[in-house]
Amino acid sequence: MRAARLISLVLLLQARETMTAAELARELEVSERTVYRDVLALSAAGVPVYADRGRAGGYRLLGGYRTRLTGLTRDEAEALFLAGLPGPAGDMGLADAVASAELKVLAALPPSLRDAPVRTGQRFHLDVPGWFRESGPPPWLTELAGAVWRDRIVELRYRRGDREVEREAHPYGLVLKNGVWYLVGRVGGAYRTYRVDRVTHVGVQAATFDRDAGFDLAGYWRDQAEEFLRGMLRAEVTVRLSPVGLRRLRFVADAPFAYDEALAAAEPDGQGWVVTRLPVESVDVAYAQLLSLGPEVEVLGPPELRELMVDAARRSAAVYRVAPVQR
């Protein structure tokens, strides 16, 4: 455990050049006293780490010292190459950079781990786009990725319905969701989300913007995704579900939270059936979804949905009363 921590300490100093004992303690999740002891141990082992005193001081490595990646386990080495699987990086125009980085990591690995990229490639393949979707990247993705990396202001032209609109945006990040790329940008003081495949032109400016250091791309996307789904679910139905129906509901509900909330509110009766309310997009959508549960669900409301389900059951029964087709 301590050996892994010492390696992490050296790698942190390589990446950030200077760090205080408090910063190292926070990153390594140890006390400052432990950091002091670790630094002494590294010095005794010949690692040229020293301390600068004063307000801007901290620990640093002497003269560009670098350690080879000899501390990696096989799992860690293979995980590095797993992160570089072809796909999203290539879509953003970074395939050459990823390949170059992999070669440098490979050169630094000990001989016993140099089969890591081959083992990874034989065992994992990332196919991001959904079925029946074109696999090529959107036309302006590379330009947007470059602007995101360099904090460059962009002029966007994109399709909104049957017209095109223009916006000046500060591109904060790119998100790949189910094979579709989205740009998250700040426009007029508010964060907005745009589908990259609807962008018809990108003008990257020489001017840069000051990124809000507190912006959390993953947190923003999570909140926006849930808000979008909740905004879609404008209707509500009341259903009675069997234990089997309740298990299958996860594959039918529009969003995970719809299933979780339904399950949390459900109290089983003596036969294990539960009555719960489900948020849905519309009666028509709910009808198509709940039909897949067959006899494992009973719709209690609204009345128009119950009538649709009764009619579907009646017509299904009529189909199966017909003599089977002779083959």
Coordinates of C-alpha atoms in Angstrom, one line a residue:
M1 CA 0.0 0.0 0.0
R2 CA 2.8 2.4 0.9
A3 CA 4.8 1.6 -2.2
A4 CA 1.8 2.5 -4.4
R5 CA 1.4 5.7 -2.5
L6 CA 5.0 6.7 -3.0
I7 CA 4.7 6.1 -6.7
S8 CA 1.5 8.2 -6.7
L9 CA 3.4 11.0 -4.9
V10 CA 6.2 11.0 -7.5
L11 CA 3.7 11.0 -10.4
L12 CA 1.8 13.9 -8.9
L13 CA 4.9 16.0 -8.6
Q14 CA 5.9 15.1 -12.2
A15 CA 2.5 16.2 -13.4
R16 CA 2.1 19.4 -11.3
E17 CA 5.7 20.4 -10.7
T18 CA 5.1 21.9 -7.3
M19 CA 2.6 20.9 -4.5
T20 CA 2.4 21.7 -0.9
A21 CA 2.2 19.0 1.8
A22 CA -1.5 19.9 2.3
E23 CA -2.2 19.5 -1.4
L24 CA -0.4 16.1 -1.5
A25 CA -2.2 15.0 1.6
R26 CA -5.6 15.8 0.1
E27 CA -4.8 14.0 -3.2
L28 CA -3.4 10.9 -1.5
E29 CA -6.0 10.9 1.3
V30 CA -3.5 10.8 4.1
S31 CA -2.3 13.2 6.8
E32 CA 0.4 15.8 6.2
R33 CA 2.6 14.0 8.7
T34 CA 2.4 10.9 6.4
V35 CA 3.4 13.1 3.5
Y36 CA 6.5 14.3 5.4
R37 CA 7.5 10.7 6.1
D38 CA 6.9 9.6 2.5
V39 CA 9.1 12.5 1.2
L40 CA 11.9 11.4 3.5
A41 CA 11.6 7.8 2.3
L42 CA 11.8 8.9 -1.3
S43 CA 14.9 11.0 -0.6
A44 CA 16.5 8.1 1.1
A45 CA 15.7 5.9 -1.9
G46 CA 17.5 8.4 -4.3
V47 CA 14.5 10.2 -5.7
P48 CA 15.6 13.9 -5.9
V49 CA 12.6 15.5 -4.2
Y50 CA 13.1 18.7 -2.2
A51 CA 11.1 21.5 -0.6
D52 CA 10.9 25.2 -1.4
R53 CA 10.1 27.4 1.6
G54 CA 7.9 30.5 1.6
R55 CA 4.4 31.3 0.5
A56 CA 4.8 30.0 -3.0
G57 CA 6.8 27.0 -1.9
G58 CA 6.2 23.3 -1.8
Y59 CA 7.7 20.0 -2.8
R60 CA 9.2 19.5 -6.3
L61 CA 11.4 17.1 -8.2
L62 CA 14.9 18.3 -9.1
G63 CA 15.8 19.1 -12.7
G64 CA 13.1 17.4 -14.7
Y65 CA 13.4 14.1 -13.0
R66 CA 11.1 11.4 -14.5
T67 CA 10.3 7.9 -13.4
R68 CA 9.6 5.1 -15.8
L69 CA 6.3 3.3 -15.5
T70 CA 7.8 0.3 -13.7
G71 CA 5.2 0.5 -10.9
L72 CA 2.3 -0.5 -13.1
T73 CA 0.5 -3.8 -12.5
R74 CA -0.8 -5.8 -15.5
D75 CA -4.4 -4.6 -14.8
E76 CA -3.3 -1.0 -14.7
A77 CA -1.3 -1.3 -17.9
E78 CA -4.2 -2.9 -19.8
A79 CA -6.6 -0.3 -18.4
L80 CA -4.4 2.4 -20.0
F81 CA -4.8 0.9 -23.4
L82 CA -8.5 0.2 -22.8
A83 CA -8.9 4.0 -22.4
G84 CA -7.4 4.5 -25.9
L85 CA -9.8 2.3 -27.8
P86 CA -10.6 3.7 -31.3
G87 CA -13.8 5.5 -31.6
P88 CA -14.6 8.8 -29.8
A89 CA -10.9 10.0 -29.8
G90 CA -10.8 9.3 -33.5
D91 CA -14.1 11.1 -34.1
M92 CA -12.6 14.2 -32.5
G93 CA -9.4 14.1 -34.7
L94 CA -7.2 12.7 -31.9
A95 CA -6.5 9.3 -33.3
D96 CA -2.8 10.2 -34.1
A97 CA -2.3 11.7 -30.6
V98 CA -3.8 8.6 -28.9
A99 CA -1.6 6.3 -31.0
S100 CA 1.5 8.4 -30.2
A101 CA 0.7 8.4 -26.5
E102 CA 0.2 4.6 -26.6
L103 CA 3.7 4.2 -28.2
K104 CA 5.3 6.3 -25.5
V105 CA 3.5 4.4 -22.7
L106 CA 4.5 1.1 -24.4
A107 CA 8.2 2.1 -24.6
A108 CA 8.2 2.9 -20.8
L109 CA 6.6 -0.4 -19.8
P110 CA 8.8 -3.3 -18.7
P111 CA 9.0 -6.2 -21.2
S112 CA 6.6 -8.4 -19.2
L113 CA 3.8 -5.9 -19.8
R114 CA 4.4 -5.0 -23.5
D115 CA 1.7 -7.4 -24.7
A116 CA -0.9 -5.2 -22.9
P117 CA -2.2 -3.4 -26.1
V118 CA -2.5 -6.7 -28.0
R119 CA -4.4 -8.4 -25.1
T120 CA -6.7 -5.4 -24.8
G121 CA -7.4 -5.2 -28.6
Q122 CA -8.2 -8.9 -28.7
R123 CA -10.7 -8.7 -25.8
F124 CA -12.5 -5.3 -26.1
H125 CA -14.0 -3.3 -29.0
L126 CA -16.0 -0.1 -28.6
D127 CA -18.9 0.4 -31.1
V128 CA -20.5 3.6 -29.9
P129 CA -23.3 4.4 -32.3
G130 CA -26.7 2.8 -31.8
W131 CA -28.2 0.4 -34.3
F132 CA -29.5 1.8 -37.6
R133 CA -27.4 4.9 -37.1
E134 CA -24.6 6.2 -39.4
S135 CA -21.3 5.6 -37.7
G136 CA -19.4 8.6 -39.1
P137 CA -18.6 11.6 -36.9
P138 CA -20.5 14.9 -37.5
P139 CA -18.8 17.2 -40.0
W140 CA -17.8 19.9 -37.5
L141 CA -16.8 17.8 -34.6
T142 CA -13.1 18.1 -35.1
E143 CA -13.3 21.9 -35.1
L144 CA -15.4 22.0 -32.0
A145 CA -13.1 19.6 -30.2
G146 CA -10.1 21.9 -31.0
A147 CA -12.0 24.9 -29.7
V148 CA -13.0 23.0 -26.5
W149 CA -9.3 22.1 -25.8
R150 CA -8.1 25.6 -26.4
D151 CA -11.0 27.6 -24.8
R152 CA -11.6 29.4 -28.1
I153 CA -14.8 31.3 -28.7
V154 CA -16.8 30.0 -31.7
E155 CA -19.5 31.3 -34.0
L156 CA -22.1 28.5 -34.4
R157 CA -24.6 28.1 -37.2
Y158 CA -27.1 25.3 -36.7
R159 CA -30.5 24.0 -37.7
R160 CA -33.5 24.7 -35.5
G161 CA -36.5 23.2 -37.1
D162 CA -36.8 24.5 -40.7
R163 CA -34.4 27.5 -40.2
E164 CA -30.8 28.2 -39.3
V165 CA -29.7 30.4 -36.4
E166 CA -26.4 31.8 -35.3
R167 CA -24.9 32.0 -31.8
E168 CA -21.6 33.0 -30.3
A169 CA -20.7 30.4 -27.8
H170 CA -18.0 29.5 -25.2
P171 CA -17.5 25.8 -25.8
Y172 CA -17.1 24.1 -22.4
G173 CA -17.3 20.4 -23.4
L174 CA -18.5 17.6 -25.7
V175 CA -20.7 14.7 -24.6
L176 CA -21.2 11.4 -26.5
K177 CA -24.6 9.9 -25.7
N178 CA -25.9 6.8 -27.5
G179 CA -23.8 7.6 -30.5
V180 CA -24.8 11.2 -30.7
W181 CA -22.4 14.1 -30.0
Y182 CA -23.6 17.1 -28.0
L183 CA -21.8 20.4 -27.4
V184 CA -22.2 22.1 -24.0
G185 CA -21.5 25.8 -24.3
R186 CA -22.1 29.1 -22.5
V187 CA -24.2 31.5 -24.5
G188 CA -25.3 34.9 -23.1
G189 CA -24.4 33.9 -19.5
A190 CA -26.3 30.6 -19.6
Y191 CA -25.2 27.0 -20.4
R192 CA -26.9 25.5 -23.5
T193 CA -26.7 22.1 -25.2
Y194 CA -26.5 21.6 -29.0
R195 CA -26.6 18.5 -31.1
V196 CA -23.4 18.6 -33.1
D197 CA -24.9 16.9 -36.2
R198 CA -27.2 19.9 -36.5
V199 CA -24.3 22.3 -36.7
T200 CA -23.9 23.6 -40.2
H201 CA -20.9 25.8 -39.7
V202 CA -18.3 26.6 -37.0
G203 CA -16.1 29.7 -37.0
V204 CA -13.3 29.4 -34.5
Q205 CA -12.1 32.7 -33.3
A206 CA -8.6 33.7 -32.2
A207 CA -10.1 35.1 -29.0
T208 CA -10.3 32.9 -25.9
F209 CA -12.7 32.9 -23.0
D210 CA -12.1 32.5 -19.2
R211 CA -13.5 29.1 -18.2
D212 CA -15.6 28.9 -15.0
A213 CA -13.4 26.7 -12.8
G214 CA -16.4 25.5 -10.9
F215 CA -18.2 24.1 -13.9
D216 CA -18.7 20.3 -13.7
L217 CA -19.5 18.9 -17.1
A218 CA -20.6 15.5 -15.8
G219 CA -22.8 17.0 -13.2
Y220 CA -24.3 19.5 -15.7
W221 CA -25.1 16.7 -18.1
R222 CA -26.6 14.4 -15.4
D223 CA -28.9 17.2 -14.3
Q224 CA -29.9 18.2 -17.8
A225 CA -30.6 14.6 -18.9
E226 CA -32.9 14.1 -15.9
E227 CA -34.6 17.5 -16.4
F228 CA -35.1 16.6 -20.1
L229 CA -36.7 13.2 -19.3
R230 CA -38.9 14.7 -16.6
G231 CA -40.1 17.4 -19.1
M232 CA -41.1 14.7 -21.5
L233 CA -43.2 12.9 -18.9
R234 CA -46.2 15.1 -18.9
A235 CA -48.9 12.5 -18.2
E236 CA -49.5 9.9 -15.5
V237 CA -51.1 6.5 -15.4
T238 CA -52.1 4.2 -12.5
V239 CA -51.3 0.6 -12.9
R240 CA -51.5 -2.7 -11.0
L241 CA -48.4 -4.9 -11.6
S242 CA -47.6 -8.5 -10.9
P243 CA -44.1 -9.4 -9.4
V244 CA -43.1 -10.3 -13.0
G245 CA -44.5 -7.1 -14.4
L246 CA -42.7 -5.0 -11.8
R247 CA -39.4 -6.7 -12.7
R248 CA -40.0 -6.0 -16.4
L249 CA -41.0 -2.4 -15.8
R250 CA -37.4 -1.4 -15.8
F251 CA -37.2 -2.2 -19.5
V252 CA -40.5 -0.4 -20.3
A253 CA -40.3 2.8 -18.2
D254 CA -39.1 6.0 -20.0
A255 CA -36.4 6.7 -17.4
P256 CA -34.7 4.9 -14.6
F257 CA -36.1 7.3 -12.0
A258 CA -39.7 6.4 -13.2
Y259 CA -39.0 2.8 -12.3
D260 CA -37.3 3.7 -9.0
E261 CA -40.0 6.0 -7.8
A262 CA -42.7 3.5 -8.8
L263 CA -40.9 0.8 -6.9
A264 CA -40.4 3.0 -3.8
A265 CA -44.1 3.9 -3.7
A266 CA -45.4 0.3 -4.2
E267 CA -46.8 -1.8 -1.4
P268 CA -47.4 -5.5 -2.4
D269 CA -50.7 -7.1 -1.6
G270 CA -51.1 -10.8 -0.6
Q271 CA -50.3 -12.0 -4.1
G272 CA -47.4 -9.7 -4.6
W273 CA -49.2 -7.3 -6.9
V274 CA -48.6 -3.6 -6.4
V275 CA -50.5 -0.5 -7.4
T276 CA -48.4 2.5 -8.4
R277 CA -48.4 5.6 -10.6
L278 CA -46.1 6.0 -13.5
P279 CA -45.1 9.3 -15.2
V280 CA -45.4 8.8 -19.0
E281 CA -45.0 10.9 -22.2
S282 CA -48.6 10.4 -23.3
V283 CA -51.5 8.0 -23.2
D284 CA -50.5 6.7 -26.7
V285 CA -46.9 6.1 -25.6
A286 CA -48.0 4.4 -22.4
Y287 CA -50.4 2.2 -24.4
A288 CA -47.5 0.9 -26.6
Q289 CA -45.2 0.4 -23.6
L290 CA -47.6 -1.3 -21.3
L291 CA -48.9 -3.7 -24.0
S292 CA -45.5 -5.4 -23.8
L293 CA -46.2 -6.4 -20.3
G294 CA -49.2 -8.5 -21.4
P295 CA -51.2 -10.0 -18.5
E296 CA -48.6 -8.8 -15.9
V297 CA -50.2 -5.4 -15.8
E298 CA -53.7 -4.0 -15.2
V299 CA -54.3 -0.3 -16.1
L300 CA -56.5 1.4 -13.6
G301 CA -56.5 4.9 -15.1
P302 CA -57.0 7.1 -16.9
P303 CA -60.2 5.6 -18.3
E304 CA -59.2 6.1 -22.0
L305 CA -56.0 4.1 -21.5
R306 CA -57.9 1.3 -19.7
E307 CA -60.4 1.1 -22.6
L308 CA -57.5 0.9 -25.1
M309 CA -56.0 -2.0 -23.1
V310 CA -59.4 -3.8 -22.8
D311 CA -59.9 -3.5 -26.6
A312 CA -56.4 -4.8 -27.2
A313 CA -57.1 -7.8 -24.9
R314 CA -60.4 -8.5 -26.6
R315 CA -58.9 -8.4 -30.1
S316 CA -56.0 -10.6 -29.0
A317 CA -58.4 -13.2 -27.5
A318 CA -60.4 -13.2 -30.8
V319 CA -57.2 -13.9 -32.8
Y320 CA -56.4 -16.9 -30.6
R321 CA -59.9 -18.3 -30.8
V322 CA -59.4 -18.8 -34.5
A323 CA -58.4 -22.3 -35.5
P324 CA -54.6 -22.5 -36.1
V325 CA -53.3 -22.3 -39.6
Q326 CA -52.5 -25.6 -41.1
R327 CA -49.0 -25.9 -42.5

